[in-house]
Amino acid sequence: MTEKQEGKIDQTMANEAKKKTETLGDFKEIEAVDLHGRLIVAIQLKQWDKWKRDSIEKRVKKRLKEEMKVDHLYVSSDYKIFIETKKLANHLERQSVSRNEAEEAFQAIVVLMSRK
């Protein structure tokens, strides 16, 4: 049995993070991906909120850290990060990616975030 057939990678924590993030502001869209206790939350801000990007990211990260038990938490409102996170979340939902491929994509997003 291949890794793709082993089953869905659990995204319960990612879904919970999306719900909690929704309560913190009026965002266009929110995506989240959880892999092995590491969580990426990507938010798409409304036009006027982009001026307050850093403070919004800090507020979301602080609240999620308080309320969720994750080893590593990454929060970004960068559009490229949002697109890549959404792409990975869709692959995970459709089970069209192996665990190794998901891990590589997750790590690539983290690298992109560090270059910001």
PDB file of C-alpha atoms in Angstrom:
ATOM      1  CA  MET A   1       0.000   0.000   0.000  1.00  0.00           C
ATOM      2  CA  THR A   2       1.407   3.404  -0.963  1.00  0.00           C
ATOM      3  CA  GLU A   3       1.400   6.403   1.337  1.00  0.00           C
ATOM      4  CA  LYS A   4      -1.377   8.016  -0.697  1.00  0.00           C
ATOM      5  CA  GLN A   5      -3.592   5.048   0.115  1.00  0.00           C
ATOM      6  CA  GLU A   6      -2.820   5.018   3.851  1.00  0.00           C
ATOM      7  CA  GLY A   7      -5.489   7.595   4.478  1.00  0.00           C
ATOM      8  CA  LYS A   8      -6.099  11.233   4.898  1.00  0.00           C
ATOM      9  CA  ILE A   9      -3.622  13.379   6.811  1.00  0.00           C
ATOM     10  CA  ASP A  10      -5.675  14.689   9.726  1.00  0.00           C
ATOM     11  CA  GLN A  11      -6.494  18.375   9.369  1.00  0.00           C
ATOM     12  CA  THR A  12      -8.699  18.725  12.448  1.00  0.00           C
ATOM     13  CA  MET A  13      -6.292  21.143  14.102  1.00  0.00           C
ATOM     14  CA  ALA A  14      -6.059  23.208  10.905  1.00  0.00           C
ATOM     15  CA  ASN A  15      -9.854  23.452  10.717  1.00  0.00           C
ATOM     16  CA  GLU A  16     -10.013  24.482  14.371  1.00  0.00           C
ATOM     17  CA  ALA A  17      -7.361  27.155  13.757  1.00  0.00           C
ATOM     18  CA  LYS A  18      -9.363  28.515  10.821  1.00  0.00           C
ATOM     19  CA  LYS A  19     -12.471  28.825  12.991  1.00  0.00           C
ATOM     20  CA  LYS A  20     -10.566  30.561  15.799  1.00  0.00           C
ATOM     21  CA  THR A  21      -8.886  32.928  13.329  1.00  0.00           C
ATOM     22  CA  GLU A  22     -12.275  33.895  11.863  1.00  0.00           C
ATOM     23  CA  THR A  23     -13.260  35.285  15.263  1.00  0.00           C
ATOM     24  CA  LEU A  24     -10.204  37.586  15.339  1.00  0.00           C
ATOM     25  CA  GLY A  25     -11.069  39.769  12.396  1.00  0.00           C
ATOM     26  CA  ASP A  26     -12.863  40.257   9.130  1.00  0.00           C
ATOM     27  CA  PHE A  27     -10.616  38.466   6.627  1.00  0.00           C
ATOM     28  CA  LYS A  28     -11.256  37.741   2.952  1.00  0.00           C
ATOM     29  CA  GLU A  29     -10.191  34.125   3.330  1.00  0.00           C
ATOM     30  CA  ILE A  30      -8.257  31.869   5.706  1.00  0.00           C
ATOM     31  CA  GLU A  31      -6.311  28.700   4.946  1.00  0.00           C
ATOM     32  CA  ALA A  32      -4.537  26.425   7.389  1.00  0.00           C
ATOM     33  CA  VAL A  33      -2.470  23.259   7.148  1.00  0.00           C
ATOM     34  CA  ASP A  34      -1.334  21.025  10.004  1.00  0.00           C
ATOM     35  CA  LEU A  35       1.483  18.506   9.697  1.00  0.00           C
ATOM     36  CA  HIS A  36       2.847  16.676  12.730  1.00  0.00           C
ATOM     37  CA  GLY A  37       2.026  19.399  15.251  1.00  0.00           C
ATOM     38  CA  ARG A  38       3.243  22.197  13.000  1.00  0.00           C
ATOM     39  CA  LEU A  39       0.628  24.634  11.783  1.00  0.00           C
ATOM     40  CA  ILE A  40       0.597  27.221   9.000  1.00  0.00           C
ATOM     41  CA  VAL A  41      -2.225  29.761   9.026  1.00  0.00           C
ATOM     42  CA  ALA A  42      -2.414  31.992   5.961  1.00  0.00           C
ATOM     43  CA  ILE A  43      -4.848  34.877   5.913  1.00  0.00           C
ATOM     44  CA  GLN A  44      -5.936  37.042   3.055  1.00  0.00           C
ATOM     45  CA  LEU A  45      -6.523  40.563   4.292  1.00  0.00           C
ATOM     46  CA  LYS A  46      -9.041  43.048   3.013  1.00  0.00           C
ATOM     47  CA  GLN A  47      -7.626  45.988   1.090  1.00  0.00           C
ATOM     48  CA  TRP A  48      -7.521  48.529   3.931  1.00  0.00           C
ATOM     49  CA  ASP A  49      -6.197  46.044   6.482  1.00  0.00           C
ATOM     50  CA  LYS A  50      -2.956  45.605   4.537  1.00  0.00           C
ATOM     51  CA  TRP A  51      -1.599  48.713   6.229  1.00  0.00           C
ATOM     52  CA  LYS A  52      -1.879  46.900   9.579  1.00  0.00           C
ATOM     53  CA  ARG A  53      -0.444  43.586   8.311  1.00  0.00           C
ATOM     54  CA  ASP A  54       2.218  43.114  11.013  1.00  0.00           C
ATOM     55  CA  SER A  55      -0.040  43.887  13.952  1.00  0.00           C
ATOM     56  CA  ILE A  56      -2.775  41.602  12.602  1.00  0.00           C
ATOM     57  CA  GLU A  57      -0.317  38.719  12.118  1.00  0.00           C
ATOM     58  CA  LYS A  58       1.047  39.198  15.657  1.00  0.00           C
ATOM     59  CA  ARG A  59      -2.453  39.293  17.164  1.00  0.00           C
ATOM     60  CA  VAL A  60      -3.519  36.117  15.336  1.00  0.00           C
ATOM     61  CA  LYS A  61      -0.319  34.284  16.232  1.00  0.00           C
ATOM     62  CA  LYS A  62      -0.529  35.295  19.904  1.00  0.00           C
ATOM     63  CA  ARG A  63      -4.146  34.163  20.239  1.00  0.00           C
ATOM     64  CA  LEU A  64      -3.599  30.847  18.443  1.00  0.00           C
ATOM     65  CA  LYS A  65      -0.504  30.108  20.529  1.00  0.00           C
ATOM     66  CA  GLU A  66      -2.553  30.647  23.681  1.00  0.00           C
ATOM     67  CA  GLU A  67      -5.455  28.473  22.562  1.00  0.00           C
ATOM     68  CA  MET A  68      -3.850  25.668  20.557  1.00  0.00           C
ATOM     69  CA  LYS A  69      -1.232  23.082  21.370  1.00  0.00           C
ATOM     70  CA  VAL A  70       1.193  23.093  18.460  1.00  0.00           C
ATOM     71  CA  ASP A  71       4.955  22.676  18.326  1.00  0.00           C
ATOM     72  CA  HIS A  72       5.447  25.368  15.694  1.00  0.00           C
ATOM     73  CA  LEU A  73       2.994  28.009  14.526  1.00  0.00           C
ATOM     74  CA  TYR A  74       3.462  30.067  11.385  1.00  0.00           C
ATOM     75  CA  VAL A  75       1.091  32.935  10.535  1.00  0.00           C
ATOM     76  CA  SER A  76       1.296  34.982   7.358  1.00  0.00           C
ATOM     77  CA  SER A  77      -0.792  37.416   5.378  1.00  0.00           C
ATOM     78  CA  ASP A  78       1.556  37.327   2.389  1.00  0.00           C
ATOM     79  CA  TYR A  79      -0.387  36.462  -0.769  1.00  0.00           C
ATOM     80  CA  LYS A  80       2.201  33.979  -2.122  1.00  0.00           C
ATOM     81  CA  ILE A  81       2.155  32.103   1.198  1.00  0.00           C
ATOM     82  CA  PHE A  82      -1.643  32.097   1.100  1.00  0.00           C
ATOM     83  CA  ILE A  83      -1.701  30.610  -2.422  1.00  0.00           C
ATOM     84  CA  GLU A  84       0.853  27.899  -1.590  1.00  0.00           C
ATOM     85  CA  THR A  85      -0.951  27.010   1.658  1.00  0.00           C
ATOM     86  CA  LYS A  86      -4.277  26.817  -0.166  1.00  0.00           C
ATOM     87  CA  LYS A  87      -2.734  24.580  -2.815  1.00  0.00           C
ATOM     88  CA  LEU A  88      -1.336  22.209  -0.170  1.00  0.00           C
ATOM     89  CA  ALA A  89      -4.630  22.202   1.765  1.00  0.00           C
ATOM     90  CA  ASN A  90      -6.516  21.260  -1.417  1.00  0.00           C
ATOM     91  CA  HIS A  91      -4.067  18.430  -2.155  1.00  0.00           C
ATOM     92  CA  LEU A  92      -4.461  17.122   1.389  1.00  0.00           C
ATOM     93  CA  GLU A  93      -8.245  17.313   1.173  1.00  0.00           C
ATOM     94  CA  ARG A  94      -8.291  15.386  -2.111  1.00  0.00           C
ATOM     95  CA  GLN A  95      -5.631  12.979  -0.800  1.00  0.00           C
ATOM     96  CA  SER A  96      -3.631  13.593  -3.958  1.00  0.00           C
ATOM     97  CA  VAL A  97      -0.304  13.957  -2.188  1.00  0.00           C
ATOM     98  CA  SER A  98       1.824  11.508  -0.194  1.00  0.00           C
ATOM     99  CA  ARG A  99       3.047  12.286   3.304  1.00  0.00           C
ATOM    100  CA  ASN A 100       6.555  12.930   1.958  1.00  0.00           C
ATOM    101  CA  GLU A 101       5.255  15.267  -0.750  1.00  0.00           C
ATOM    102  CA  ALA A 102       3.119  17.088   1.825  1.00  0.00           C
ATOM    103  CA  GLU A 103       6.142  17.436   4.114  1.00  0.00           C
ATOM    104  CA  GLU A 104       8.244  18.860   1.261  1.00  0.00           C
ATOM    105  CA  ALA A 105       5.512  21.343   0.293  1.00  0.00           C
ATOM    106  CA  PHE A 106       5.054  22.362   3.941  1.00  0.00           C
ATOM    107  CA  GLN A 107       8.788  22.933   4.332  1.00  0.00           C
ATOM    108  CA  ALA A 108       8.893  24.958   1.090  1.00  0.00           C
ATOM    109  CA  ILE A 109       6.200  27.262   2.487  1.00  0.00           C
ATOM    110  CA  VAL A 110       8.144  27.694   5.722  1.00  0.00           C
ATOM    111  CA  VAL A 111      11.244  28.607   3.697  1.00  0.00           C
ATOM    112  CA  LEU A 112       9.228  31.152   1.707  1.00  0.00           C
ATOM    113  CA  MET A 113       8.028  32.677   4.966  1.00  0.00           C
ATOM    114  CA  SER A 114      11.578  33.027   6.267  1.00  0.00           C
ATOM    115  CA  ARG A 115      12.542  35.011   3.172  1.00  0.00           C
ATOM    116  CA  LYS A 116       9.791  37.549   3.785  1.00  0.00           C
TER     117      LYS A 116
END
